[in-house]
Amino acid sequence: YMVAEPKRFIQLAGDLDLAWFEEPVIADDKPGMAEVRASSSIPIATGESEATRYAFRDLAVLKSADIFQPDPAFCGGISEAMKIGTIASAFNLRFAPHLWAGAPCFFAGLHVCAASPASFTVEYSLGANPMIHDLIEETVEAKDGMIAIPEKPGLGFTISERFLEANAQRC
């Protein structure tokens, strides 16, 4: 949207107790995002397409977001996601990584969330996503709104050899 449309949406939806409004304007328009946030009673979430901690620093300094959503597969991996979580914590923002790129990204993000004081939720796809659900041997289950942190070595999952063999021709 352009800045005017999400501001109008916020006026219409402000009393609906929405958890957040994700990327109400194009991610590159950080000043526009700040303008939307300044007019909003709905928390603004953004960051799934940001590639470095410096972009998140700019979001924080401009007061463009309430919730940071870095994608570990896009932002530079676990180390960079941890630095972004630190920025969120330093600016008293919330942290909810975007974890849709597949099982390795999901498990990396799960561990980052467990280690970040700013994290408050995990985005998890319950839909048909074979790169999340079929690529690994384990089954990830949300119980009472919680996902257990794996205790196995590494990120805590095992790649399914069966899945790799079945999909080898596609690569």
Short mmCIF file of N, CA and C in Angstrom, two decimals:
data_model
loop_
_atom_site.label_atom_id
_atom_site.label_comp_id
_atom_site.label_asym_id
_atom_site.label_seq_id
_atom_site.Cartn_x
_atom_site.Cartn_y
_atom_site.Cartn_z
N TYR A 1 0.82 -1.19 0.00
CA TYR A 1 0.00 0.00 0.00
C TYR A 1 0.86 1.25 0.00
N MET A 2 0.28 2.35 -0.38
CA MET A 2 0.87 3.66 -0.16
C MET A 2 0.51 4.05 1.28
N VAL A 3 1.12 5.05 1.83
CA VAL A 3 0.95 5.40 3.24
C VAL A 3 -0.52 5.66 3.61
N ALA A 4 -1.27 6.30 2.74
CA ALA A 4 -2.65 6.67 3.07
C ALA A 4 -3.55 5.44 3.30
N GLU A 5 -3.37 4.39 2.51
CA GLU A 5 -4.26 3.22 2.65
C GLU A 5 -4.12 2.51 4.00
N PRO A 6 -2.92 2.21 4.47
CA PRO A 6 -2.85 1.56 5.78
C PRO A 6 -3.30 2.47 6.92
N LYS A 7 -3.08 3.78 6.77
CA LYS A 7 -3.58 4.69 7.80
C LYS A 7 -5.11 4.63 7.87
N ARG A 8 -5.75 4.55 6.72
CA ARG A 8 -7.21 4.43 6.68
C ARG A 8 -7.66 3.09 7.25
N PHE A 9 -6.96 2.03 6.89
CA PHE A 9 -7.27 0.69 7.42
C PHE A 9 -7.19 0.70 8.94
N ILE A 10 -6.16 1.32 9.49
CA ILE A 10 -5.98 1.37 10.94
C ILE A 10 -7.15 2.09 11.60
N GLN A 11 -7.65 3.15 10.98
CA GLN A 11 -8.82 3.85 11.52
C GLN A 11 -10.03 2.91 11.56
N LEU A 12 -10.19 2.11 10.52
CA LEU A 12 -11.35 1.22 10.43
C LEU A 12 -11.21 -0.02 11.32
N ALA A 13 -9.97 -0.50 11.52
CA ALA A 13 -9.76 -1.77 12.23
C ALA A 13 -9.15 -1.58 13.62
N GLY A 14 -8.98 -0.37 14.05
CA GLY A 14 -8.29 -0.09 15.30
C GLY A 14 -8.89 -0.73 16.53
N ASP A 15 -10.18 -0.99 16.54
CA ASP A 15 -10.82 -1.58 17.73
C ASP A 15 -11.00 -3.09 17.63
N LEU A 16 -10.33 -3.74 16.67
CA LEU A 16 -10.49 -5.18 16.48
C LEU A 16 -9.45 -6.02 17.25
N ASP A 17 -8.58 -5.38 17.99
CA ASP A 17 -7.57 -6.06 18.79
C ASP A 17 -6.69 -6.98 17.94
N LEU A 18 -6.21 -6.47 16.81
CA LEU A 18 -5.33 -7.24 15.93
C LEU A 18 -3.96 -7.38 16.58
N ALA A 19 -3.34 -8.54 16.39
CA ALA A 19 -2.01 -8.80 16.97
C ALA A 19 -0.96 -7.90 16.34
N TRP A 20 -1.04 -7.72 15.02
CA TRP A 20 -0.13 -6.81 14.33
C TRP A 20 -0.60 -6.60 12.91
N PHE A 21 -0.06 -5.57 12.30
CA PHE A 21 -0.29 -5.23 10.89
C PHE A 21 1.08 -5.40 10.24
N GLU A 22 1.19 -6.40 9.38
CA GLU A 22 2.48 -6.76 8.80
C GLU A 22 2.75 -6.03 7.50
N GLU A 23 3.89 -5.36 7.47
CA GLU A 23 4.38 -4.65 6.30
C GLU A 23 3.28 -3.84 5.60
N PRO A 24 2.77 -2.83 6.29
CA PRO A 24 1.68 -2.04 5.71
C PRO A 24 2.08 -1.22 4.49
N VAL A 25 3.37 -0.94 4.33
CA VAL A 25 3.88 -0.29 3.12
C VAL A 25 5.11 -1.07 2.67
N ILE A 26 5.57 -0.80 1.46
CA ILE A 26 6.73 -1.50 0.93
C ILE A 26 7.91 -1.35 1.91
N ALA A 27 8.66 -2.42 2.09
CA ALA A 27 9.72 -2.45 3.09
C ALA A 27 10.76 -1.36 2.90
N ASP A 28 11.00 -0.94 1.67
CA ASP A 28 12.00 0.09 1.41
C ASP A 28 11.57 1.49 1.87
N ASP A 29 10.29 1.67 2.16
CA ASP A 29 9.79 2.97 2.59
C ASP A 29 9.75 3.04 4.11
N LYS A 30 10.92 3.09 4.72
CA LYS A 30 11.00 3.12 6.18
C LYS A 30 10.38 4.39 6.77
N PRO A 31 10.59 5.57 6.16
CA PRO A 31 9.89 6.76 6.69
C PRO A 31 8.36 6.63 6.57
N GLY A 32 7.88 6.05 5.48
CA GLY A 32 6.44 5.82 5.33
C GLY A 32 5.92 4.86 6.38
N MET A 33 6.70 3.81 6.67
CA MET A 33 6.33 2.86 7.71
C MET A 33 6.25 3.58 9.06
N ALA A 34 7.19 4.49 9.31
CA ALA A 34 7.18 5.25 10.56
C ALA A 34 5.94 6.13 10.65
N GLU A 35 5.54 6.70 9.53
CA GLU A 35 4.32 7.54 9.52
C GLU A 35 3.09 6.69 9.84
N VAL A 36 3.02 5.51 9.25
CA VAL A 36 1.90 4.60 9.53
C VAL A 36 1.91 4.22 11.01
N ARG A 37 3.09 3.84 11.51
CA ARG A 37 3.18 3.42 12.91
C ARG A 37 2.76 4.55 13.85
N ALA A 38 3.16 5.77 13.56
CA ALA A 38 2.81 6.91 14.42
C ALA A 38 1.31 7.13 14.50
N SER A 39 0.58 6.68 13.49
CA SER A 39 -0.87 6.88 13.47
C SER A 39 -1.63 5.65 13.95
N SER A 40 -0.90 4.64 14.43
CA SER A 40 -1.52 3.34 14.64
C SER A 40 -1.67 2.94 16.10
N SER A 41 -2.80 2.32 16.39
CA SER A 41 -2.97 1.63 17.67
C SER A 41 -2.67 0.15 17.50
N ILE A 42 -2.49 -0.28 16.26
CA ILE A 42 -2.17 -1.67 15.94
C ILE A 42 -0.65 -1.77 15.81
N PRO A 43 -0.01 -2.73 16.48
CA PRO A 43 1.45 -2.87 16.33
C PRO A 43 1.83 -3.14 14.87
N ILE A 44 2.93 -2.53 14.45
CA ILE A 44 3.42 -2.69 13.09
C ILE A 44 4.58 -3.68 13.10
N ALA A 45 4.48 -4.70 12.25
CA ALA A 45 5.51 -5.73 12.12
C ALA A 45 6.14 -5.64 10.74
N THR A 46 7.45 -5.83 10.69
CA THR A 46 8.14 -5.78 9.40
C THR A 46 9.50 -6.43 9.50
N GLY A 47 10.09 -6.69 8.37
CA GLY A 47 11.47 -7.14 8.34
C GLY A 47 11.75 -8.43 7.62
N GLU A 48 10.75 -9.15 7.15
CA GLU A 48 11.03 -10.44 6.52
C GLU A 48 11.87 -10.33 5.26
N SER A 49 11.90 -9.16 4.65
CA SER A 49 12.71 -8.99 3.45
C SER A 49 13.95 -8.14 3.69
N GLU A 50 14.24 -7.82 4.94
CA GLU A 50 15.45 -7.05 5.27
C GLU A 50 16.64 -8.00 5.35
N ALA A 51 17.80 -7.54 4.87
CA ALA A 51 18.94 -8.44 4.74
C ALA A 51 20.03 -8.27 5.79
N THR A 52 20.02 -7.21 6.58
CA THR A 52 21.08 -7.03 7.56
C THR A 52 20.57 -6.34 8.81
N ARG A 53 21.38 -6.40 9.86
CA ARG A 53 21.05 -5.71 11.11
C ARG A 53 20.99 -4.20 10.91
N TYR A 54 21.70 -3.70 9.91
CA TYR A 54 21.71 -2.25 9.67
C TYR A 54 20.34 -1.76 9.22
N ALA A 55 19.65 -2.55 8.43
CA ALA A 55 18.29 -2.19 8.02
C ALA A 55 17.36 -2.17 9.23
N PHE A 56 17.55 -3.13 10.13
CA PHE A 56 16.72 -3.17 11.35
C PHE A 56 17.07 -2.02 12.28
N ARG A 57 18.35 -1.65 12.34
CA ARG A 57 18.74 -0.48 13.13
C ARG A 57 18.01 0.75 12.60
N ASP A 58 17.95 0.89 11.27
CA ASP A 58 17.25 2.03 10.69
C ASP A 58 15.77 2.01 11.04
N LEU A 59 15.15 0.83 11.00
CA LEU A 59 13.74 0.71 11.39
C LEU A 59 13.55 1.16 12.84
N ALA A 60 14.47 0.76 13.71
CA ALA A 60 14.35 1.11 15.12
C ALA A 60 14.55 2.61 15.33
N VAL A 61 15.57 3.18 14.73
CA VAL A 61 15.87 4.60 14.90
C VAL A 61 14.73 5.47 14.36
N LEU A 62 14.16 5.06 13.23
CA LEU A 62 13.06 5.82 12.64
C LEU A 62 11.71 5.56 13.33
N LYS A 63 11.70 4.61 14.28
CA LYS A 63 10.46 4.22 14.97
C LYS A 63 9.43 3.72 13.97
N SER A 64 9.89 2.86 13.07
CA SER A 64 9.05 2.34 11.98
C SER A 64 8.32 1.05 12.33
N ALA A 65 8.68 0.42 13.43
CA ALA A 65 8.10 -0.90 13.71
C ALA A 65 7.98 -1.15 15.21
N ASP A 66 7.04 -2.01 15.56
CA ASP A 66 6.89 -2.51 16.93
C ASP A 66 7.46 -3.92 17.04
N ILE A 67 7.45 -4.64 15.91
CA ILE A 67 7.84 -6.05 15.89
C ILE A 67 8.79 -6.27 14.73
N PHE A 68 9.96 -6.83 15.03
CA PHE A 68 10.92 -7.20 13.99
C PHE A 68 10.67 -8.65 13.58
N GLN A 69 10.68 -8.90 12.26
CA GLN A 69 10.45 -10.23 11.72
C GLN A 69 11.56 -10.64 10.75
N PRO A 70 12.80 -10.76 11.22
CA PRO A 70 13.85 -11.18 10.29
C PRO A 70 13.66 -12.63 9.88
N ASP A 71 14.06 -12.94 8.68
CA ASP A 71 14.06 -14.32 8.20
C ASP A 71 15.51 -14.80 8.22
N PRO A 72 15.86 -15.76 9.07
CA PRO A 72 17.25 -16.21 9.15
C PRO A 72 17.84 -16.64 7.81
N ALA A 73 17.00 -17.13 6.91
CA ALA A 73 17.48 -17.56 5.59
C ALA A 73 17.84 -16.37 4.71
N PHE A 74 17.34 -15.21 5.04
CA PHE A 74 17.54 -14.02 4.22
C PHE A 74 18.41 -12.96 4.88
N CYS A 75 18.36 -12.89 6.21
CA CYS A 75 19.03 -11.79 6.91
C CYS A 75 20.49 -12.06 7.22
N GLY A 76 20.99 -13.25 6.96
CA GLY A 76 22.40 -13.53 7.24
C GLY A 76 22.61 -14.64 8.24
N GLY A 77 21.59 -15.43 8.50
CA GLY A 77 21.75 -16.59 9.35
C GLY A 77 21.53 -16.33 10.82
N ILE A 78 21.95 -17.29 11.61
CA ILE A 78 21.72 -17.25 13.06
C ILE A 78 22.43 -16.07 13.71
N SER A 79 23.70 -15.86 13.38
CA SER A 79 24.46 -14.78 14.02
C SER A 79 23.82 -13.42 13.76
N GLU A 80 23.44 -13.17 12.53
CA GLU A 80 22.84 -11.87 12.20
C GLU A 80 21.45 -11.76 12.83
N ALA A 81 20.69 -12.84 12.85
CA ALA A 81 19.37 -12.82 13.50
C ALA A 81 19.51 -12.52 14.99
N MET A 82 20.54 -13.07 15.63
CA MET A 82 20.77 -12.77 17.05
C MET A 82 21.09 -11.28 17.25
N LYS A 83 21.86 -10.71 16.34
CA LYS A 83 22.18 -9.28 16.45
C LYS A 83 20.92 -8.43 16.26
N ILE A 84 20.05 -8.87 15.37
CA ILE A 84 18.78 -8.16 15.15
C ILE A 84 17.91 -8.27 16.40
N GLY A 85 17.90 -9.44 17.02
CA GLY A 85 17.17 -9.61 18.28
C GLY A 85 17.71 -8.69 19.37
N THR A 86 19.02 -8.49 19.38
CA THR A 86 19.63 -7.57 20.34
C THR A 86 19.18 -6.14 20.09
N ILE A 87 19.10 -5.75 18.82
CA ILE A 87 18.61 -4.40 18.49
C ILE A 87 17.16 -4.26 18.96
N ALA A 88 16.35 -5.28 18.69
CA ALA A 88 14.95 -5.23 19.15
C ALA A 88 14.89 -5.04 20.66
N SER A 89 15.69 -5.79 21.39
CA SER A 89 15.70 -5.69 22.84
C SER A 89 16.16 -4.30 23.29
N ALA A 90 17.21 -3.77 22.65
CA ALA A 90 17.74 -2.46 23.04
C ALA A 90 16.74 -1.34 22.81
N PHE A 91 15.85 -1.51 21.82
CA PHE A 91 14.86 -0.47 21.52
C PHE A 91 13.48 -0.82 22.10
N ASN A 92 13.44 -1.84 22.96
CA ASN A 92 12.18 -2.26 23.60
C ASN A 92 11.12 -2.64 22.58
N LEU A 93 11.55 -3.37 21.54
CA LEU A 93 10.65 -3.86 20.50
C LEU A 93 10.50 -5.36 20.65
N ARG A 94 9.50 -5.92 20.00
CA ARG A 94 9.29 -7.37 20.04
C ARG A 94 9.94 -8.02 18.83
N PHE A 95 10.12 -9.32 18.93
CA PHE A 95 10.90 -10.09 17.96
C PHE A 95 10.11 -11.35 17.62
N ALA A 96 9.76 -11.52 16.35
CA ALA A 96 8.99 -12.68 15.90
C ALA A 96 9.51 -13.09 14.52
N PRO A 97 10.62 -13.83 14.47
CA PRO A 97 11.22 -14.16 13.17
C PRO A 97 10.25 -14.82 12.19
N HIS A 98 10.47 -14.51 10.93
CA HIS A 98 9.72 -15.06 9.80
C HIS A 98 10.38 -16.39 9.45
N LEU A 99 9.69 -17.51 9.64
CA LEU A 99 10.32 -18.83 9.54
C LEU A 99 9.63 -19.72 8.51
N TRP A 100 9.57 -19.27 7.27
CA TRP A 100 8.83 -20.00 6.24
C TRP A 100 9.72 -20.63 5.18
N ALA A 101 11.04 -20.49 5.28
CA ALA A 101 11.93 -20.92 4.20
C ALA A 101 12.25 -22.41 4.22
N GLY A 102 11.78 -23.14 5.18
CA GLY A 102 12.06 -24.56 5.27
C GLY A 102 12.51 -24.95 6.66
N ALA A 103 12.67 -26.25 6.87
CA ALA A 103 12.99 -26.77 8.20
C ALA A 103 14.29 -26.21 8.77
N PRO A 104 15.39 -26.14 8.02
CA PRO A 104 16.60 -25.57 8.61
C PRO A 104 16.39 -24.14 9.11
N CYS A 105 15.71 -23.33 8.33
CA CYS A 105 15.41 -21.95 8.74
C CYS A 105 14.50 -21.95 9.97
N PHE A 106 13.49 -22.79 9.97
CA PHE A 106 12.56 -22.84 11.10
C PHE A 106 13.30 -23.19 12.39
N PHE A 107 14.11 -24.23 12.34
CA PHE A 107 14.82 -24.64 13.56
C PHE A 107 15.85 -23.60 13.98
N ALA A 108 16.52 -22.96 13.04
CA ALA A 108 17.45 -21.89 13.37
C ALA A 108 16.70 -20.77 14.09
N GLY A 109 15.56 -20.37 13.53
CA GLY A 109 14.75 -19.32 14.13
C GLY A 109 14.20 -19.70 15.48
N LEU A 110 13.85 -20.95 15.65
CA LEU A 110 13.35 -21.44 16.94
C LEU A 110 14.41 -21.26 18.01
N HIS A 111 15.65 -21.59 17.69
CA HIS A 111 16.75 -21.43 18.65
C HIS A 111 17.05 -19.95 18.90
N VAL A 112 16.98 -19.13 17.86
CA VAL A 112 17.19 -17.69 18.04
C VAL A 112 16.11 -17.12 18.97
N CYS A 113 14.87 -17.53 18.76
CA CYS A 113 13.78 -17.06 19.63
C CYS A 113 14.01 -17.47 21.08
N ALA A 114 14.47 -18.70 21.27
CA ALA A 114 14.70 -19.18 22.63
C ALA A 114 15.79 -18.37 23.33
N ALA A 115 16.73 -17.83 22.55
CA ALA A 115 17.86 -17.09 23.13
C ALA A 115 17.63 -15.59 23.20
N SER A 116 16.60 -15.07 22.57
CA SER A 116 16.40 -13.63 22.51
C SER A 116 15.40 -13.15 23.55
N PRO A 117 15.78 -12.19 24.39
CA PRO A 117 14.82 -11.68 25.37
C PRO A 117 13.67 -10.90 24.74
N ALA A 118 13.81 -10.50 23.48
CA ALA A 118 12.76 -9.73 22.81
C ALA A 118 11.72 -10.61 22.13
N SER A 119 11.99 -11.92 22.00
CA SER A 119 11.04 -12.77 21.26
C SER A 119 9.77 -13.00 22.07
N PHE A 120 8.67 -13.12 21.34
CA PHE A 120 7.39 -13.36 22.02
C PHE A 120 6.53 -14.37 21.28
N THR A 121 6.86 -14.67 20.04
CA THR A 121 6.09 -15.67 19.31
C THR A 121 6.93 -16.20 18.16
N VAL A 122 6.51 -17.34 17.64
CA VAL A 122 7.15 -17.96 16.49
C VAL A 122 6.09 -18.11 15.41
N GLU A 123 6.39 -17.65 14.22
CA GLU A 123 5.49 -17.90 13.09
C GLU A 123 5.77 -19.31 12.60
N TYR A 124 4.75 -20.13 12.53
CA TYR A 124 4.93 -21.52 12.14
C TYR A 124 3.82 -21.93 11.18
N SER A 125 4.20 -22.43 10.03
CA SER A 125 3.23 -22.82 9.01
C SER A 125 2.64 -24.20 9.30
N LEU A 126 1.34 -24.23 9.47
CA LEU A 126 0.64 -25.51 9.60
C LEU A 126 0.15 -26.01 8.25
N GLY A 127 0.35 -25.19 7.22
CA GLY A 127 -0.10 -25.55 5.88
C GLY A 127 0.81 -26.55 5.20
N ALA A 128 0.45 -26.92 4.01
CA ALA A 128 1.22 -27.89 3.22
C ALA A 128 2.51 -27.24 2.75
N ASN A 129 3.59 -27.51 3.44
CA ASN A 129 4.90 -27.00 3.08
C ASN A 129 5.90 -28.14 3.24
N PRO A 130 6.15 -28.89 2.17
CA PRO A 130 7.02 -30.06 2.29
C PRO A 130 8.44 -29.72 2.75
N MET A 131 8.92 -28.51 2.46
CA MET A 131 10.27 -28.14 2.89
C MET A 131 10.34 -27.90 4.40
N ILE A 132 9.21 -27.75 5.04
CA ILE A 132 9.18 -27.68 6.50
C ILE A 132 8.79 -29.03 7.09
N HIS A 133 7.70 -29.61 6.61
CA HIS A 133 7.12 -30.77 7.27
C HIS A 133 7.68 -32.11 6.79
N ASP A 134 8.09 -32.22 5.54
CA ASP A 134 8.52 -33.51 5.01
C ASP A 134 10.03 -33.66 4.90
N LEU A 135 10.76 -32.57 4.92
CA LEU A 135 12.21 -32.60 4.76
C LEU A 135 12.92 -33.23 5.96
N ILE A 136 12.25 -33.24 7.10
CA ILE A 136 12.87 -33.75 8.32
C ILE A 136 12.13 -34.97 8.86
N GLU A 137 12.83 -35.73 9.68
CA GLU A 137 12.24 -36.92 10.30
C GLU A 137 11.28 -36.55 11.43
N GLU A 138 11.60 -35.50 12.16
CA GLU A 138 10.83 -35.11 13.33
C GLU A 138 9.50 -34.47 12.93
N THR A 139 8.57 -34.51 13.85
CA THR A 139 7.31 -33.81 13.69
C THR A 139 7.30 -32.66 14.69
N VAL A 140 7.08 -31.47 14.18
CA VAL A 140 7.01 -30.30 15.06
C VAL A 140 5.55 -30.12 15.45
N GLU A 141 5.31 -30.07 16.74
CA GLU A 141 3.95 -29.91 17.22
C GLU A 141 3.85 -28.72 18.16
N ALA A 142 2.80 -27.96 17.98
CA ALA A 142 2.48 -26.90 18.93
C ALA A 142 1.48 -27.48 19.92
N LYS A 143 1.84 -27.45 21.20
CA LYS A 143 0.95 -27.93 22.26
C LYS A 143 0.68 -26.79 23.22
N ASP A 144 -0.59 -26.48 23.40
CA ASP A 144 -0.98 -25.36 24.26
C ASP A 144 -0.27 -24.07 23.86
N GLY A 145 -0.10 -23.89 22.55
CA GLY A 145 0.53 -22.68 22.03
C GLY A 145 2.04 -22.64 22.15
N MET A 146 2.65 -23.76 22.51
CA MET A 146 4.10 -23.80 22.72
C MET A 146 4.73 -24.86 21.82
N ILE A 147 5.98 -24.59 21.39
CA ILE A 147 6.77 -25.56 20.64
C ILE A 147 8.02 -25.84 21.46
N ALA A 148 8.30 -27.10 21.70
CA ALA A 148 9.48 -27.48 22.49
C ALA A 148 10.75 -27.21 21.69
N ILE A 149 11.77 -26.73 22.37
CA ILE A 149 13.08 -26.54 21.76
C ILE A 149 13.76 -27.91 21.71
N PRO A 150 14.22 -28.34 20.54
CA PRO A 150 14.86 -29.66 20.44
C PRO A 150 16.13 -29.73 21.29
N GLU A 151 16.39 -30.92 21.81
CA GLU A 151 17.58 -31.13 22.63
C GLU A 151 18.64 -31.94 21.90
N LYS A 152 18.37 -32.33 20.67
CA LYS A 152 19.34 -33.08 19.89
C LYS A 152 20.50 -32.17 19.46
N PRO A 153 21.62 -32.73 19.06
CA PRO A 153 22.76 -31.91 18.62
C PRO A 153 22.41 -31.01 17.43
N GLY A 154 23.20 -29.97 17.25
CA GLY A 154 22.98 -29.04 16.14
C GLY A 154 21.70 -28.27 16.34
N LEU A 155 20.96 -28.12 15.28
CA LEU A 155 19.68 -27.42 15.36
C LEU A 155 18.55 -28.32 15.85
N GLY A 156 18.83 -29.62 15.95
CA GLY A 156 17.86 -30.51 16.56
C GLY A 156 16.95 -31.26 15.61
N PHE A 157 17.34 -31.40 14.35
CA PHE A 157 16.51 -32.15 13.42
C PHE A 157 17.39 -33.08 12.59
N THR A 158 16.72 -34.05 11.96
CA THR A 158 17.39 -35.01 11.09
C THR A 158 16.76 -34.91 9.71
N ILE A 159 17.60 -34.70 8.70
CA ILE A 159 17.10 -34.65 7.31
C ILE A 159 16.57 -36.02 6.92
N SER A 160 15.45 -36.04 6.25
CA SER A 160 14.83 -37.28 5.78
C SER A 160 15.52 -37.75 4.49
N GLU A 161 16.24 -38.83 4.58
CA GLU A 161 16.89 -39.40 3.39
C GLU A 161 15.84 -39.80 2.36
N ARG A 162 14.72 -40.30 2.84
CA ARG A 162 13.61 -40.70 1.97
C ARG A 162 13.12 -39.51 1.14
N PHE A 163 12.96 -38.35 1.79
CA PHE A 163 12.53 -37.15 1.09
C PHE A 163 13.55 -36.72 0.06
N LEU A 164 14.84 -36.76 0.42
CA LEU A 164 15.89 -36.37 -0.51
C LEU A 164 15.92 -37.28 -1.73
N GLU A 165 15.83 -38.59 -1.51
CA GLU A 165 15.82 -39.54 -2.63
C GLU A 165 14.61 -39.33 -3.54
N ALA A 166 13.46 -39.11 -2.94
CA ALA A 166 12.23 -38.93 -3.71
C ALA A 166 12.25 -37.64 -4.53
N ASN A 167 13.03 -36.67 -4.11
CA ASN A 167 13.04 -35.37 -4.77
C ASN A 167 14.36 -35.03 -5.45
N ALA A 168 15.25 -35.99 -5.59
CA ALA A 168 16.58 -35.77 -6.16
C ALA A 168 16.51 -35.28 -7.61
N GLN A 169 15.56 -35.76 -8.39
CA GLN A 169 15.45 -35.36 -9.79
C GLN A 169 15.05 -33.90 -9.94
N ARG A 170 14.42 -33.31 -8.96
CA ARG A 170 13.94 -31.93 -9.04
C ARG A 170 15.08 -30.93 -8.87
N CYS A 171 16.20 -31.36 -8.31
CA CYS A 171 17.30 -30.43 -8.02
C CYS A 171 18.18 -30.19 -9.21
#
